Amino acid sequence: MASLRSTRASAAVMRLKDRSNNAPYSMVSTADGRFYLVLANASGDNEKLNEPLELDAFVAFVNGVSKQAPKKASKLDIAFEAKLRNKL
């Protein structure tokens, strides 16, 4: 079960790296199953960005660090939304 937890947390960190142009973020897992985020500095030190959090709180924190990628929408989705706005 611990591997599923760390997989979800590491996926959140990978999405953060994608949003931040591969900034050197990484996560640390504590012995009690909590996670915290670190950012590597130019001097090689790691800056701890939060206190250890439970999985759900950690994923929410990581998702809030950098702006989310815009949702993809097809031409049909955009046209449908425009029609809805014109009807109102």
N, CA and C atoms as an extended XYZ file, in Angstrom:
264
Properties=species:S:1:pos:R:3:atomname:S:1:resname:S:1:resid:I:1 pbc="F F F"
N         0.823       -1.197        0.000 N   MET     1
C         0.000        0.000        0.000 CA  MET     1
C         0.864        1.256        0.000 C   MET     1
N         2.027        1.202        0.633 N   ALA     2
C         2.901        2.371        0.686 CA  ALA     2
C         3.376        2.768       -0.707 C   ALA     2
N         3.581        1.782       -1.588 N   SER     3
C         4.056        2.118       -2.933 CA  SER     3
C         2.993        2.878       -3.725 C   SER     3
N         1.716        2.546       -3.521 N   LEU     4
C         0.655        3.301       -4.191 CA  LEU     4
C         0.621        4.731       -3.700 C   LEU     4
N         0.846        4.913       -2.407 N   ARG     5
C         0.858        6.251       -1.847 CA  ARG     5
C         1.997        7.065       -2.451 C   ARG     5
N         3.178        6.481       -2.502 N   SER     6
C         4.318        7.231       -3.025 CA  SER     6
C         4.188        7.447       -4.527 C   SER     6
N         3.530        6.535       -5.233 N   THR     7
C         3.318        6.721       -6.667 CA  THR     7
C         2.427        7.926       -6.916 C   THR     7
N         1.366        8.075       -6.145 N   ARG     8
C         0.464        9.225       -6.309 CA  ARG     8
C         1.187       10.522       -5.969 C   ARG     8
N         1.988       10.494       -4.924 N   ALA     9
C         2.739       11.688       -4.529 CA  ALA     9
C         3.800       12.030       -5.575 C   ALA     9
N         4.500       11.024       -6.068 N   SER    10
C         5.544       11.300       -7.060 CA  SER    10
C         4.938       11.758       -8.382 C   SER    10
N         3.748       11.280       -8.725 N   ALA    11
C         3.075       11.757       -9.937 CA  ALA    11
C         2.738       13.241       -9.801 C   ALA    11
N         2.336       13.666       -8.616 N   ALA    12
C         2.047       15.085       -8.385 CA  ALA    12
C         3.314       15.918       -8.558 C   ALA    12
N         4.442       15.417       -8.070 N   VAL    13
C         5.709       16.138       -8.207 CA  VAL    13
C         6.140       16.185       -9.674 C   VAL    13
N         5.923       15.101      -10.413 N   MET    14
C         6.267       15.102      -11.842 CA  MET    14
C         5.427       16.116      -12.613 C   MET    14
N         4.148       16.229      -12.273 N   ARG    15
C         3.305       17.250      -12.923 CA  ARG    15
C         3.805       18.645      -12.583 C   ARG    15
N         4.248       18.842      -11.350 N   LEU    16
C         4.799       20.133      -10.939 CA  LEU    16
C         6.060       20.450      -11.743 C   LEU    16
N         6.920       19.464      -11.929 N   LYS    17
C         8.139       19.675      -12.726 CA  LYS    17
C         7.777       20.062      -14.155 C   LYS    17
N         6.768       19.417      -14.718 N   ASP    18
C         6.335       19.754      -16.077 CA  ASP    18
C         5.831       21.184      -16.155 C   ASP    18
N         5.067       21.607      -15.144 N   ARG    19
C         4.515       22.973      -15.137 CA  ARG    19
C         5.590       24.027      -14.911 C   ARG    19
N         6.674       23.657      -14.245 N   SER    20
C         7.698       24.639      -13.865 CA  SER    20
C         8.975       24.509      -14.692 C   SER    20
N         8.858       23.982      -15.890 N   ASN    21
C        10.013       23.833      -16.796 CA  ASN    21
C        11.155       23.044      -16.157 C   ASN    21
N        10.806       21.921      -15.551 N   ASN    22
C        11.770       20.995      -14.941 CA  ASN    22
C        12.620       21.622      -13.843 C   ASN    22
N        12.003       22.426      -13.009 N   ALA    23
C        12.692       22.940      -11.818 CA  ALA    23
C        13.066       21.739      -10.945 C   ALA    23
N        14.160       21.827      -10.204 N   PRO    24
C        14.662       20.654       -9.458 CA  PRO    24
C        13.870       20.357       -8.175 C   PRO    24
N        12.570       20.099       -8.318 N   TYR    25
C        11.736       19.703       -7.185 CA  TYR    25
C        11.892       18.216       -6.934 C   TYR    25
N        11.799       17.817       -5.696 N   SER    26
C        11.731       16.402       -5.352 CA  SER    26
C        10.955       16.255       -4.060 C   SER    26
N        10.533       15.029       -3.789 N   MET    27
C         9.771       14.791       -2.574 CA  MET    27
C        10.572       13.896       -1.651 C   MET    27
N        10.276       14.028       -0.375 N   VAL    28
C        10.912       13.188        0.631 CA  VAL    28
C         9.795       12.502        1.405 C   VAL    28
N         9.944       11.205        1.590 N   SER    29
C         8.977       10.429        2.355 CA  SER    29
C         9.570       10.143        3.727 C   SER    29
N         8.805       10.432        4.776 N   THR    30
C         9.277       10.187        6.134 CA  THR    30
C         8.902        8.773        6.563 C   THR    30
N         9.454        8.322        7.659 N   ALA    31
C         9.203        6.972        8.148 CA  ALA    31
C         7.747        6.768        8.554 C   ALA    31
N         7.069        7.839        8.945 N   ASP    32
C         5.680        7.702        9.363 CA  ASP    32
C         4.687        7.865        8.205 C   ASP    32
N         5.167        7.857        6.950 N   GLY    33
C         4.302        7.890        5.777 CA  GLY    33
C         3.874        9.260        5.334 C   GLY    33
N         4.531       10.286        5.795 N   ARG    34
C         4.223       11.647        5.359 CA  ARG    34
C         5.231       12.076        4.300 C   ARG    34
N         4.901       13.158        3.608 N   PHE    35
C         5.733       13.634        2.507 CA  PHE    35
C         5.988       15.130        2.659 C   PHE    35
N         7.149       15.563        2.152 N   TYR    36
C         7.393       16.994        2.028 CA  TYR    36
C         8.172       17.259        0.750 C   TYR    36
N         8.061       18.482        0.272 N   LEU    37
C         8.629       18.896       -1.007 CA  LEU    37
C         9.905       19.676       -0.767 C   LEU    37
N        10.921       19.407       -1.571 N   VAL    38
C        12.166       20.155       -1.487 CA  VAL    38
C        12.525       20.692       -2.868 C   VAL    38
N        13.258       21.793       -2.858 N   LEU    39
C        13.733       22.427       -4.083 CA  LEU    39
C        15.234       22.603       -3.956 C   LEU    39
N        15.983       22.081       -4.923 N   ALA    40
C        17.441       22.187       -4.898 CA  ALA    40
C        17.867       23.601       -5.264 C   ALA    40
N        18.779       24.159       -4.489 N   ASN    41
C        19.323       25.496       -4.751 CA  ASN    41
C        20.548       25.392       -5.638 C   ASN    41
N        21.026       26.523       -6.113 N   ALA    42
C        22.230       26.555       -6.943 CA  ALA    42
C        23.452       26.078       -6.160 C   ALA    42
N        23.434       26.281       -4.841 N   SER    43
C        24.573       25.864       -4.014 CA  SER    43
C        24.561       24.371       -3.724 C   SER    43
N        23.510       23.671       -4.159 N   GLY    44
C        23.436       22.236       -3.938 CA  GLY    44
C        22.658       21.844       -2.698 C   GLY    44
N        22.237       22.837       -1.919 N   ASP    45
C        21.424       22.554       -0.734 CA  ASP    45
C        19.973       22.372       -1.149 C   ASP    45
N        19.224       21.630       -0.337 N   ASN    46
C        17.793       21.458       -0.586 CA  ASN    46
C        17.000       22.352        0.354 C   ASN    46
N        16.091       23.126       -0.217 N   GLU    47
C        15.224       23.998        0.571 CA  GLU    47
C        13.916       23.256        0.835 C   GLU    47
N        13.596       23.044        2.087 N   LYS    48
C        12.365       22.364        2.472 CA  LYS    48
C        11.209       23.348        2.328 C   LYS    48
N        10.205       23.007        1.510 N   LEU    49
C         9.129       23.938        1.191 CA  LEU    49
C         7.896       23.799        2.076 C   LEU    49
N         7.765       22.701        2.796 N   ASN    50
C         6.617       22.514        3.677 CA  ASN    50
C         6.960       21.520        4.776 C   ASN    50
N         6.124       21.490        5.780 N   GLU    51
C         6.256       20.496        6.841 CA  GLU    51
C         5.705       19.172        6.322 C   GLU    51
N         6.105       18.050        6.882 N   PRO    52
C         5.570       16.750        6.427 CA  PRO    52
C         4.041       16.713        6.494 C   PRO    52
N         3.429       16.270        5.392 N   LEU    53
C         1.975       16.239        5.259 CA  LEU    53
C         1.502       14.836        4.894 C   LEU    53
N         0.247       14.553        5.223 N   GLU    54
C        -0.390       13.318        4.773 CA  GLU    54
C        -0.539       13.382        3.255 C   GLU    54
N        -0.815       12.242        2.639 N   LEU    55
C        -0.839       12.134        1.181 CA  LEU    55
C        -1.765       13.153        0.517 C   LEU    55
N        -3.030       13.199        0.918 N   ASP    56
C        -3.983       14.106        0.262 CA  ASP    56
C        -3.576       15.564        0.424 C   ASP    56
N        -3.127       15.915        1.603 N   ALA    57
C        -2.694       17.292        1.848 CA  ALA    57
C        -1.437       17.613        1.047 C   ALA    57
N        -0.530       16.644        0.921 N   PHE    58
C         0.695       16.847        0.151 CA  PHE    58
C         0.372       17.067       -1.323 C   PHE    58
N        -0.488       16.242       -1.887 N   VAL    59
C        -0.860       16.382       -3.303 CA  VAL    59
C        -1.532       17.732       -3.534 C   VAL    59
N        -2.411       18.143       -2.628 N   ALA    60
C        -3.067       19.458       -2.759 CA  ALA    60
C        -2.031       20.578       -2.674 C   ALA    60
N        -1.059       20.450       -1.777 N   PHE    61
C        -0.013       21.466       -1.653 CA  PHE    61
C         0.805       21.552       -2.936 C   PHE    61
N         1.226       20.408       -3.455 N   VAL    62
C         2.043       20.383       -4.677 CA  VAL    62
C         1.260       20.966       -5.850 C   VAL    62
N        -0.023       20.648       -5.946 N   ASN    63
C        -0.843       21.185       -7.035 CA  ASN    63
C        -0.981       22.698       -6.941 C   ASN    63
N        -0.844       23.268       -5.757 N   GLY    64
C        -0.973       24.704       -5.586 CA  GLY    64
C         0.331       25.471       -5.706 C   GLY    64
N         1.469       24.781       -5.852 N   VAL    65
C         2.763       25.462       -5.899 CA  VAL    65
C         2.922       26.282       -7.166 C   VAL    65
N         2.549       25.757       -8.293 N   SER    66
C         2.694       26.447       -9.570 CA  SER    66
C         1.352       26.404      -10.280 C   SER    66
N         1.104       27.367      -11.143 N   LYS    67
C        -0.197       27.397      -11.802 CA  LYS    67
C        -0.423       26.129      -12.616 C   LYS    67
N        -1.661       25.697      -12.649 N   GLN    68
C        -2.038       24.484      -13.361 CA  GLN    68
C        -1.981       24.724      -14.864 C   GLN    68
N        -1.707       23.662      -15.595 N   ALA    69
C        -1.716       23.738      -17.048 CA  ALA    69
C        -3.152       23.955      -17.519 C   ALA    69
N        -3.330       24.727      -18.575 N   PRO    70
C        -4.697       24.948      -19.051 CA  PRO    70
C        -5.315       23.643      -19.548 C   PRO    70
N        -6.607       23.519      -19.347 N   LYS    71
C        -7.326       22.332      -19.817 CA  LYS    71
C        -7.379       22.361      -21.345 C   LYS    71
N        -7.203       21.200      -21.950 N   LYS    72
C        -7.291       21.112      -23.398 CA  LYS    72
C        -8.755       21.086      -23.805 C   LYS    72
N        -9.060       21.824      -24.856 N   ALA    73
C       -10.428       21.860      -25.369 CA  ALA    73
C       -10.383       21.749      -26.887 C   ALA    73
N       -11.274       20.953      -27.410 N   SER    74
C       -11.331       20.791      -28.861 CA  SER    74
C       -12.097       21.967      -29.472 C   SER    74
N       -12.053       22.068      -30.780 N   LYS    75
C       -12.800       23.117      -31.483 CA  LYS    75
C       -14.292       22.972      -31.220 C   LYS    75
N       -14.755       21.722      -31.137 N   LEU    76
C       -16.177       21.486      -30.891 CA  LEU    76
C       -16.570       21.946      -29.488 C   LEU    76
N       -15.704       21.711      -28.495 N   ASP    77
C       -15.978       22.166      -27.133 CA  ASP    77
C       -16.080       23.687      -27.076 C   ASP    77
N       -15.165       24.357      -27.746 N   ILE    78
C       -15.154       25.826      -27.747 CA  ILE    78
C       -16.398       26.369      -28.442 C   ILE    78
N       -16.779       25.752      -29.556 N   ALA    79
C       -17.975       26.193      -30.284 CA  ALA    79
C       -19.228       25.959      -29.443 C   ALA    79
N       -19.293       24.841      -28.746 N   PHE    80
C       -20.445       24.546      -27.898 CA  PHE    80
C       -20.561       25.550      -26.763 C   PHE    80
N       -19.441       25.875      -26.124 N   GLU    81
C       -19.460       26.864      -25.052 CA  GLU    81
C       -19.880       28.234      -25.569 C   GLU    81
N       -19.439       28.595      -26.768 N   ALA    82
C       -19.822       29.877      -27.355 CA  ALA    82
C       -21.327       29.908      -27.631 C   ALA    82
N       -21.885       28.801      -28.110 N   LYS    83
C       -23.323       28.725      -28.352 CA  LYS    83
C       -24.099       28.884      -27.054 C   LYS    83
N       -23.611       28.237      -25.996 N   LEU    84
C       -24.270       28.357      -24.690 CA  LEU    84
C       -24.272       29.792      -24.192 C   LEU    84
N       -23.150       30.471      -24.353 N   ARG    85
C       -23.061       31.867      -23.916 CA  ARG    85
C       -23.997       32.768      -24.712 C   ARG    85
N       -24.126       32.498      -26.022 N   ASN    86
C       -25.001       33.312      -26.880 CA  ASN    86
C       -26.462       33.081      -26.552 C   ASN    86
N       -26.818       31.891      -26.089 N   LYS    87
C       -28.210       31.580      -25.738 CA  LYS    87
C       -28.627       32.317      -24.472 C   LYS    87
N       -27.691       32.564      -23.574 N   LEU    88
C       -28.001       33.228      -22.308 CA  LEU    88
C       -28.031       34.683      -22.544 C   LEU    88
